[in-house]
XYZ file of C-alpha atoms in Angstrom:
646
model
C 0.000 0.000 0.000
C 2.848 2.359 0.901
C 4.400 1.747 -2.530
C 1.236 2.923 -4.304
C 0.917 5.957 -2.012
C 4.501 6.949 -2.895
C 3.756 6.618 -6.600
C 0.636 8.821 -6.301
C 2.613 11.508 -4.416
C 5.274 11.575 -7.122
C 2.596 11.938 -9.817
C 0.949 14.830 -7.967
C 4.268 16.597 -7.456
C 5.171 16.224 -11.115
C 1.764 17.497 -12.181
C 2.014 20.540 -9.913
C 5.499 21.354 -11.207
C 4.295 21.070 -14.806
C 1.371 23.418 -14.165
C 3.698 25.910 -12.470
C 6.135 25.738 -15.376
C 3.405 26.143 -17.989
C 2.025 29.209 -16.258
C 5.294 31.071 -15.734
C 7.849 29.660 -18.176
C 8.300 28.278 -21.646
C 11.123 26.225 -23.129
C 13.673 26.850 -25.868
C 15.864 24.277 -27.661
C 19.304 25.736 -28.258
C 20.511 25.756 -31.850
C 24.148 25.669 -32.904
C 25.742 29.135 -32.720
C 22.985 30.752 -30.652
C 23.928 33.095 -27.823
C 22.125 34.017 -24.620
C 21.701 37.584 -25.828
C 19.957 36.440 -29.031
C 17.640 34.083 -27.121
C 16.839 36.764 -24.546
C 16.021 39.263 -27.290
C 13.776 36.724 -29.027
C 11.649 36.182 -25.901
C 11.823 39.834 -24.742
C 13.560 39.007 -21.465
C 17.016 39.842 -20.113
C 19.963 37.407 -20.189
C 19.996 37.661 -16.403
C 16.422 36.273 -16.322
C 17.545 33.214 -18.297
C 20.601 32.645 -16.110
C 18.434 32.704 -12.979
C 16.417 29.742 -14.290
C 19.364 28.020 -16.013
C 22.514 28.537 -13.903
C 24.453 25.909 -15.879
C 24.112 28.062 -18.993
C 26.632 30.504 -17.518
C 29.446 28.111 -18.421
C 28.335 27.942 -22.080
C 25.436 26.820 -24.274
C 25.298 23.313 -25.721
C 23.393 22.671 -28.990
C 20.085 20.787 -28.494
C 20.020 21.564 -24.760
C 16.708 22.933 -23.438
C 16.421 26.234 -21.573
C 13.596 27.428 -19.334
C 12.514 30.898 -20.457
C 10.420 33.184 -18.181
C 7.305 34.554 -19.895
C 7.686 38.288 -20.418
C 5.264 40.621 -18.686
C 4.282 38.100 -15.988
C 5.008 37.885 -12.285
C 8.047 35.716 -13.028
C 9.791 38.525 -14.866
C 8.844 41.086 -12.249
C 10.346 38.907 -9.540
C 13.652 38.653 -11.384
C 13.649 42.343 -12.166
C 13.485 43.114 -8.460
C 16.480 40.848 -7.904
C 18.392 42.145 -10.898
C 18.013 45.942 -10.706
C 19.112 48.234 -13.479
C 22.737 48.069 -12.335
C 23.234 44.392 -13.272
C 26.148 44.005 -15.714
C 26.966 41.003 -17.868
C 30.505 40.377 -19.087
C 31.527 37.919 -21.799
C 34.998 36.494 -21.163
C 37.429 37.309 -23.961
C 40.679 35.462 -24.802
C 43.613 36.209 -22.438
C 41.353 37.746 -19.782
C 41.907 36.727 -16.163
C 39.784 36.847 -13.027
C 42.145 39.411 -11.580
C 41.759 41.689 -14.607
C 37.955 41.406 -14.672
C 37.677 42.089 -10.921
C 39.939 45.104 -11.282
C 37.977 46.390 -14.291
C 34.637 46.340 -12.470
C 35.933 47.039 -8.970
C 34.484 43.868 -7.426
C 36.062 41.446 -4.994
C 37.019 37.890 -5.893
C 34.553 36.523 -3.345
C 31.672 38.632 -4.721
C 32.338 37.627 -8.331
C 32.448 33.923 -7.456
C 29.333 34.207 -5.321
C 27.470 35.630 -8.306
C 28.990 32.981 -10.611
C 29.337 29.750 -8.576
C 30.591 27.748 -11.571
C 33.908 29.646 -11.415
C 34.978 27.663 -8.353
C 34.486 24.365 -10.195
C 35.341 25.131 -13.832
C 37.583 28.190 -13.582
C 37.491 31.013 -16.117
C 36.687 29.935 -19.686
C 36.653 31.927 -22.926
C 33.080 32.746 -23.981
C 31.548 32.466 -20.510
C 29.049 35.158 -19.555
C 29.679 36.467 -16.058
C 27.187 38.283 -13.860
C 28.973 41.287 -12.386
C 27.621 42.161 -8.915
C 25.914 45.549 -8.822
C 28.457 47.005 -6.431
C 26.153 47.464 -3.395
C 28.718 45.749 -1.201
C 31.346 48.284 -2.258
C 29.443 51.066 -0.511
C 30.977 49.891 2.726
C 34.265 51.771 3.038
C 35.804 48.977 5.111
C 37.814 46.829 2.731
C 36.642 43.226 2.474
C 39.070 40.651 3.845
C 39.503 38.112 1.051
C 40.157 34.594 2.242
C 43.682 33.516 1.338
C 43.821 30.667 -1.188
C 46.997 28.590 -1.279
C 48.284 25.966 -3.704
C 51.036 23.449 -2.899
C 53.217 22.855 -5.951
C 53.165 19.221 -7.083
C 55.726 17.358 -9.151
C 55.507 18.142 -12.911
C 53.418 21.282 -12.335
C 54.507 24.480 -14.042
C 53.662 28.139 -13.530
C 51.657 27.954 -16.749
C 49.556 24.965 -15.635
C 48.915 26.466 -12.187
C 47.987 29.887 -13.577
C 45.615 28.269 -16.081
C 44.007 26.164 -13.332
C 43.063 29.258 -11.314
C 42.285 31.549 -14.257
C 45.140 33.992 -13.671
C 48.233 34.954 -15.642
C 51.804 33.880 -14.888
C 52.618 37.528 -14.237
C 49.897 37.744 -11.580
C 51.109 34.489 -10.026
C 54.667 35.811 -9.822
C 53.451 39.116 -8.404
C 51.782 37.239 -5.543
C 54.820 34.980 -5.145
C 58.022 36.818 -6.158
C 60.115 33.915 -4.862
C 59.129 31.776 -7.884
C 60.388 34.149 -10.571
C 63.589 32.130 -11.005
C 62.317 28.652 -10.140
C 59.267 26.696 -8.951
C 60.184 24.300 -6.100
C 58.045 21.209 -5.541
C 56.086 21.572 -2.310
C 56.205 25.381 -2.274
C 53.003 26.947 -0.907
C 51.819 29.483 -3.490
C 49.436 32.331 -2.706
C 46.737 32.302 -5.384
C 44.430 34.971 -4.000
C 44.309 37.208 -0.958
C 47.289 38.284 1.081
C 49.178 36.093 3.526
C 49.432 37.243 7.149
C 52.350 39.578 7.734
C 54.267 36.959 9.700
C 54.126 34.574 6.781
C 55.489 37.162 4.381
C 58.852 37.362 6.114
C 61.260 34.851 4.719
C 64.883 34.015 5.244
C 67.489 35.291 2.824
C 71.125 34.296 2.773
C 73.357 37.182 1.697
C 76.808 36.971 0.122
C 78.427 36.570 3.554
C 76.007 33.754 4.423
C 74.512 35.795 7.203
C 70.769 35.485 7.837
C 68.759 38.640 7.291
C 65.011 39.276 7.080
C 63.568 40.376 3.758
C 60.237 40.873 2.048
C 59.293 38.702 -0.944
C 60.248 41.531 -3.303
C 63.840 41.315 -2.099
C 63.859 37.551 -2.123
C 63.317 37.291 -5.866
C 66.622 39.000 -6.533
C 68.550 37.579 -3.571
C 67.911 33.879 -3.192
C 67.539 30.685 -5.168
C 65.799 27.701 -3.597
C 66.395 23.974 -3.788
C 64.326 20.978 -2.698
C 65.648 18.716 0.044
C 64.239 15.340 1.141
C 64.446 14.794 4.900
C 66.549 11.762 5.777
C 66.071 9.339 8.684
C 66.893 10.677 12.181
C 67.200 14.294 11.008
C 65.829 16.927 13.398
C 64.706 20.514 13.086
C 67.955 21.541 14.773
C 70.189 19.570 12.398
C 68.220 20.758 9.360
C 68.487 24.404 10.393
C 72.259 24.027 10.846
C 72.627 22.426 7.409
C 70.532 25.171 5.828
C 72.493 27.896 7.679
C 69.220 29.273 9.080
C 67.485 29.553 12.400
C 64.756 27.041 13.195
C 62.140 29.823 13.052
C 63.258 30.917 9.583
C 63.204 27.342 8.316
C 59.633 26.903 9.603
C 58.576 30.148 7.896
C 59.860 28.737 4.590
C 58.255 25.355 5.299
C 55.097 25.734 7.457
C 54.614 21.940 7.546
C 57.620 21.743 9.877
C 55.528 23.320 12.616
C 53.806 19.918 12.881
C 57.141 18.113 13.294
C 59.897 16.629 11.129
C 59.014 13.528 9.120
C 61.290 11.359 7.024
C 60.769 11.975 3.314
C 59.348 15.509 3.707
C 60.356 17.799 0.833
C 61.706 21.068 2.214
C 62.482 24.329 0.446
C 65.923 25.636 1.397
C 68.246 28.397 0.109
C 70.672 27.087 -2.511
C 73.600 28.852 -0.872
C 73.043 27.127 2.448
C 74.939 23.935 3.263
C 72.084 21.658 2.184
C 72.675 20.048 -1.174
C 69.895 19.166 -3.606
C 68.376 15.697 -3.417
C 71.475 13.521 -3.081
C 72.137 11.094 -5.923
C 72.017 7.459 -4.923
C 75.114 5.357 -5.425
C 74.787 2.511 -7.931
C 75.738 -0.876 -6.537
C 75.477 -4.575 -7.335
C 73.202 -6.260 -4.802
C 74.328 -9.677 -3.594
C 72.368 -12.299 -1.686
C 72.417 -11.659 2.084
C 69.439 -13.522 3.548
C 67.967 -17.010 3.486
C 64.601 -15.867 4.850
C 61.889 -17.066 2.498
C 60.121 -14.264 0.594
C 56.992 -14.179 -1.552
C 56.917 -12.475 -4.978
C 53.758 -12.153 -7.100
C 53.450 -11.282 -10.805
C 50.095 -9.992 -12.093
C 50.212 -10.269 -15.878
C 47.354 -9.656 -18.356
C 47.219 -12.954 -20.261
C 43.404 -12.698 -20.524
C 43.195 -16.481 -21.010
C 39.405 -16.569 -20.733
C 39.126 -14.252 -23.751
C 41.495 -16.383 -25.789
C 39.624 -19.587 -24.938
C 36.288 -17.920 -25.655
C 37.375 -16.543 -29.034
C 35.415 -18.620 -31.576
C 36.500 -16.477 -34.528
C 40.297 -16.441 -34.251
C 42.529 -19.399 -33.533
C 45.195 -18.993 -30.859
C 47.847 -18.682 -33.567
C 45.821 -16.012 -35.380
C 45.224 -14.116 -32.148
C 48.942 -14.145 -31.373
C 49.568 -12.752 -34.834
C 47.033 -9.935 -34.376
C 47.143 -9.070 -30.657
C 50.128 -6.757 -29.979
C 49.211 -6.374 -26.306
C 49.215 -10.144 -25.800
C 52.576 -10.402 -27.566
C 53.988 -7.711 -25.286
C 52.683 -9.604 -22.240
C 54.189 -12.892 -23.412
C 57.551 -11.229 -24.142
C 57.610 -9.691 -20.662
C 56.645 -13.066 -19.162
C 59.398 -14.874 -21.082
C 61.984 -12.410 -19.780
C 60.640 -12.795 -16.228
C 60.977 -16.600 -16.464
C 64.676 -16.240 -17.314
C 65.071 -13.988 -14.248
C 63.268 -16.534 -12.026
C 65.501 -19.313 -13.343
C 68.611 -17.176 -12.711
C 67.445 -16.512 -9.144
C 67.025 -20.253 -8.538
C 70.586 -20.895 -9.730
C 71.797 -18.285 -7.213
C 69.908 -20.079 -4.467
C 67.511 -17.225 -3.633
C 64.777 -18.297 -1.190
C 61.838 -16.740 -3.037
C 58.451 -18.266 -3.854
C 57.024 -16.851 -7.081
C 53.315 -16.917 -7.960
C 52.001 -15.720 -11.326
C 48.331 -14.782 -11.826
C 46.296 -13.746 -14.856
C 45.130 -10.217 -14.015
C 42.494 -10.418 -16.792
C 42.797 -6.708 -17.376
C 41.777 -4.092 -19.853
C 42.456 -0.392 -19.436
C 39.609 0.043 -16.944
C 38.811 -3.466 -15.683
C 40.659 -6.335 -14.008
C 40.306 -9.354 -11.743
C 42.688 -7.845 -9.172
C 40.332 -7.563 -6.192
C 39.312 -11.233 -6.426
C 42.911 -12.418 -6.852
C 44.064 -10.459 -3.793
C 41.219 -11.769 -1.649
C 41.385 -15.411 -2.759
C 45.178 -15.708 -2.505
C 45.938 -13.546 0.555
C 48.280 -11.289 -1.427
C 48.440 -8.885 1.505
C 51.105 -11.274 2.846
C 53.318 -10.810 -0.236
C 56.729 -9.144 -0.009
C 56.400 -7.499 -3.439
C 54.064 -7.481 -6.459
C 55.058 -6.799 -10.068
C 52.111 -5.590 -12.165
C 49.467 -5.094 -13.353
C 50.258 -3.347 -16.647
C 47.601 -0.606 -16.876
C 47.940 2.420 -14.577
C 44.355 2.261 -13.285
C 44.855 -1.338 -12.235
C 48.242 -0.613 -10.644
C 46.618 2.112 -8.554
C 43.764 -0.203 -7.574
C 46.218 -2.893 -6.468
C 48.322 -0.416 -4.485
C 45.210 0.966 -2.809
C 43.945 -2.486 -1.802
C 47.350 -3.388 -0.356
C 48.253 0.010 1.116
C 47.232 -0.990 4.634
C 49.865 -3.744 4.610
C 52.332 -1.568 2.666
C 53.005 -4.302 0.109
C 55.227 -2.775 -2.620
C 53.342 -2.661 -5.955
C 55.762 -2.237 -8.855
C 54.346 -0.747 -12.064
C 56.368 -2.386 -14.859
C 55.220 -0.641 -18.034
C 52.792 2.215 -17.450
C 53.965 5.692 -18.455
C 50.815 7.369 -17.159
C 50.589 9.319 -13.932
C 47.542 9.285 -11.714
C 46.790 8.812 -8.040
C 49.777 7.997 -5.890
C 50.005 5.578 -2.980
C 52.909 5.231 -0.561
C 53.485 1.597 -1.601
C 53.439 2.206 -5.369
C 56.606 2.322 -7.510
C 56.699 3.659 -11.067
C 59.595 1.981 -12.892
C 59.427 3.976 -16.138
C 60.829 7.505 -15.676
C 58.357 10.212 -16.661
C 58.950 12.453 -19.676
C 59.824 15.357 -17.371
C 62.328 13.261 -15.415
C 63.979 12.179 -18.682
C 64.259 15.760 -19.964
C 65.508 17.082 -16.627
C 68.226 14.421 -16.592
C 69.563 15.849 -19.851
C 69.711 19.373 -18.434
C 71.346 18.097 -15.227
C 73.997 16.409 -17.375
C 74.758 19.617 -19.313
C 74.930 21.740 -16.160
C 77.180 19.218 -14.394
C 79.687 19.860 -17.187
C 79.319 23.627 -16.799
C 77.878 23.821 -20.293
C 76.537 26.874 -22.073
C 73.004 25.780 -22.997
C 71.255 27.229 -26.061
C 67.817 26.242 -27.365
C 66.805 26.187 -31.032
C 63.104 25.385 -30.872
C 60.500 25.447 -33.631
C 57.707 27.950 -32.897
C 55.223 25.098 -33.279
C 56.787 23.314 -30.279
C 54.943 25.494 -27.761
C 54.979 22.884 -25.001
C 58.769 22.515 -25.249
C 59.238 26.291 -25.163
C 56.991 26.544 -22.088
C 58.797 23.631 -20.380
C 62.242 25.193 -20.857
C 61.124 28.680 -19.828
C 59.389 27.376 -16.716
C 62.026 24.897 -15.547
C 65.360 25.997 -16.989
C 65.579 29.768 -16.865
C 69.342 29.804 -17.536
C 68.848 28.491 -21.099
C 69.259 31.035 -23.905
C 66.880 30.862 -26.868
C 68.304 31.415 -30.332
C 66.262 34.020 -32.219
C 64.460 32.651 -35.271
C 64.025 34.473 -38.570
C 60.594 35.971 -39.454
C 59.881 32.910 -41.632
C 60.653 30.618 -38.697
C 64.095 29.608 -39.923
C 67.370 29.517 -38.005
C 69.444 32.687 -37.782
C 73.032 31.445 -38.128
C 74.375 34.831 -37.065
C 72.298 34.901 -33.875
C 73.086 31.284 -32.973
C 76.833 31.865 -33.333
C 76.606 35.007 -31.200
C 75.405 32.876 -28.270
C 78.456 30.563 -28.311
C 81.243 31.055 -25.745
C 84.841 29.852 -26.097
C 85.616 28.530 -22.627
C 82.668 26.091 -22.346
C 80.945 23.267 -24.194
C 78.100 24.880 -26.136
C 75.145 22.513 -25.965
C 72.529 23.297 -28.624
C 69.161 21.802 -27.660
C 67.382 21.379 -31.007
C 63.654 20.621 -31.007
C 62.059 20.638 -34.457
C 60.813 18.196 -37.052
C 61.495 20.674 -39.862
C 64.238 19.354 -42.167
C 65.313 22.871 -43.160
C 65.720 23.985 -39.548
C 67.676 20.849 -38.699
C 70.061 21.271 -41.659
C 70.596 24.974 -40.893
C 71.330 24.284 -37.218
C 73.779 21.475 -38.041
C 75.522 23.566 -40.716
C 75.943 26.519 -38.338
C 77.366 24.294 -35.607
C 79.814 22.478 -37.903
C 81.063 25.784 -39.336
C 81.745 26.942 -35.768
C 83.730 23.878 -34.659
C 87.102 25.470 -35.540
C 86.522 28.134 -32.859
C 83.989 26.708 -30.402
C 83.261 23.410 -28.678
C 79.741 22.506 -29.771
C 77.495 19.509 -29.158
C 74.002 18.803 -30.522
C 71.274 17.715 -28.076
C 67.694 16.489 -28.483
C 65.250 15.898 -25.620
C 63.092 13.222 -27.241
C 63.237 10.909 -30.305
C 63.225 12.783 -33.615
C 62.201 10.725 -36.673
C 63.450 13.372 -39.087
C 67.043 12.699 -37.992
C 66.674 9.114 -39.257
C 65.851 10.157 -42.825
C 68.309 10.125 -45.730
C 68.179 13.933 -45.921
C 70.145 14.272 -42.678
C 73.788 13.209 -42.743
C 74.495 10.593 -40.068
C 78.194 11.486 -40.234
C 77.376 15.087 -39.305
C 75.393 13.854 -36.303
C 78.429 11.883 -35.124
C 80.680 14.927 -35.657
C 78.406 16.906 -33.339
C 78.128 13.936 -30.934
C 74.327 14.022 -31.007
C 73.336 13.478 -27.367
C 69.966 12.472 -25.932
C 68.378 11.055 -22.754
C 66.983 7.519 -22.809
C 65.219 5.139 -20.428
C 67.173 2.180 -21.885
C 70.624 1.592 -23.344
C 72.253 -0.682 -25.910
C 74.259 -3.035 -23.708
C 76.926 -5.371 -25.053
C 78.522 -6.241 -21.724
C 79.329 -9.904 -20.873
C 76.332 -10.009 -18.488
C 73.985 -8.766 -21.215
C 75.304 -11.342 -23.658
C 74.704 -14.126 -21.104
C 71.051 -13.065 -20.761
C 70.656 -12.841 -24.534
C 72.154 -16.325 -24.952
C 69.908 -17.847 -22.249
C 66.792 -16.200 -23.664
C 67.522 -17.377 -27.197
C 68.199 -20.886 -25.907
C 64.781 -21.056 -24.221
C 62.692 -19.188 -26.820
C 64.546 -19.676 -30.147
C 64.529 -15.903 -30.771
C 66.445 -12.851 -29.535
C 64.810 -10.918 -26.651
C 62.658 -7.895 -27.484
C 62.736 -4.687 -25.410
C 59.721 -5.976 -23.434
C 61.423 -9.309 -22.756
C 64.545 -7.531 -21.489
C 62.424 -5.296 -19.288
C 60.611 -8.352 -17.913
C 63.991 -9.818 -16.960
C 65.389 -6.568 -15.517
C 62.423 -5.746 -13.274
C 61.905 -9.303 -12.040
C 65.591 -10.008 -11.390
C 66.119 -6.633 -9.705
C 63.100 -7.192 -7.440
C 64.236 -10.689 -6.482
C 67.759 -9.524 -5.628
C 66.341 -6.751 -3.427
C 64.089 -9.292 -1.679
C 67.145 -11.443 -0.930
C 68.544 -8.779 1.410
C 68.320 -8.830 5.205
C 66.084 -5.765 5.082
C 62.704 -4.831 3.642
C 62.278 -4.084 -0.065
C 61.467 -0.417 0.656
C 64.714 -0.020 2.593
C 66.755 -1.261 -0.369
C 65.241 1.289 -2.750
C 65.801 4.088 -0.220
C 69.494 3.271 0.018
C 70.660 1.770 -3.288
C 70.327 2.334 -7.027
C 70.830 -0.610 -9.372
C 71.444 -1.336 -13.028
C 70.470 -4.483 -14.891
C 70.768 -5.423 -18.580
C 69.130 -2.376 -20.208
C 67.417 -0.514 -17.341
C 68.367 1.539 -14.304
C 66.379 1.579 -11.055
C 67.062 4.736 -9.066
C 63.970 5.342 -6.931
C 63.078 8.505 -5.023
C 60.072 9.318 -2.891
C 57.404 11.484 -4.500
C 55.848 14.249 -2.439
C 52.387 13.003 -3.394
C 53.330 9.507 -2.200
C 55.022 6.471 -3.673
C 58.257 6.283 -5.633
C 59.444 7.428 -9.034
C 62.374 6.036 -11.020
C 64.978 8.601 -12.084
C 67.325 6.099 -13.678
C 68.040 7.703 -17.070
C 70.879 7.093 -19.534
C 72.595 9.893 -21.445
C 73.619 8.481 -24.832
C 75.544 9.963 -27.760
C 76.548 9.176 -31.361
C 80.275 8.483 -31.405
C 82.566 9.058 -34.394
C 83.022 5.280 -34.793
C 79.312 5.248 -35.793
C 78.147 3.564 -32.581
C 75.916 4.786 -29.755
C 77.714 5.071 -26.421
C 76.794 6.042 -22.880
C 78.121 9.443 -21.816
C 80.091 9.471 -18.580
């Protein structure tokens, strides 16, 4: 009986709403290209009237969406007119406009503008949006409004551009609020996005030329200090950190407010570069030998998707293997892992290995069931799954037990968990490694970048402010005269060339080769460039300029690498692919770390390793988990081979 009563009530409510709507409103189906102003004019109402009934329309009109329109002349319009008043102003957001500029133009506060346009908090400022500008009644009060301070903690891979875009402000406005970031953008730095920080928080520590601590305002800081990031090590205290940074404890806390809650291992602190704290210390590479006979448990979660293969009535297994690249990649990785497991057995490692079919696609897997049915929370380490979403799910399910979950192949970045390890260095890590290499050799770094490569230009400007850009000609070509003017005689002149244009590449190479009699020059690229592999570009010229680039893997012809290659070919009748080698490297490296008399996490905190083609140099991420910074710097040698730069 109650069910029928509920149904009747719903019907009555719907009927009443329909009657109300029919009396006071009508509907309009939006056509492509229509604007609010045109629709308002058509129905003889104001745009403000439409926005009151359709708040979502403020973020833009979608074709075929339906709007409620108040009937002109009725009580509905009169009601909105009383709310609106003649002073209501509408503003359509134009390209390059910012919230700060709009607020300044109309003399309204940030809080008032966002109160009138709630979608700004969620979506930010978008081109083409129509904003309701408050009528200014609140400005009659001569007491200035205290705007709530909005902060943003800088995350890894974020840039000034991405942060400014997120909050709808310009980079210039961001730097004006935070003068300390003009020269660099430290991870973990607390940015002021809006409002003004309390006076106490504005005072920061500055180290002068004599390394004496003085107090300065942010305006002075920009010209006086350069900051570095420092990861807190075990057993470090506020006292020891302040001594290393050549600061008082109070000044260190002002720079890093999180310290007021205590010192924690792994915290990322901002410190002056001319203090005694060095940037994140590089881990020493070492060969790990067996130290423990305690039995350990290793699990591999690999996407064989056997049920799909068995259920495929169209393709035979042989045909599926021929077509399915993902399955081939999985099988190659698995074959390499089996060689690693066999090698570990020969070394006498006490490790039990279990391999499960993760049955995964990009967004689905059988992970939860596997973990529950096989008590994987008792594992010492897990390699896999392959897709990032599934890696994150696995890490989350096992985070309580802090079981290390090692992502073998995913290049994506998403949610981080303290027990998750990303084995493939990110694009930013790879690029930064190249710049670190050039700076370590006191190089003079020059960039020749195609105008179309906007993301590369932004990356260099945001992260490597010491790099000089070579001026391009009006037609976008290389100015040989300008490029030569940037060379210096007492340093290696690294030319970072980023373009796919054959003409630009030839012009850059020609200019550099013609300068070799006077200057030391070396050509650098940040990522693979297919144009360099074409017949139009002389390979000999690339070797003359020792073309240098960062890489996640190397070409290894060491005795150890040849032993692996021989064993793999013996078992599989073919040479190992890159995925097979990676399967060996990750599995063997994990097993050797598990054979220590300490936990897996402790081994990655203390030691970097190198296997056949891959490095494993893990560092803690501020957001949680670990990232691999093991990158090779390779170059074309004059003997026409690719070598690792030392």
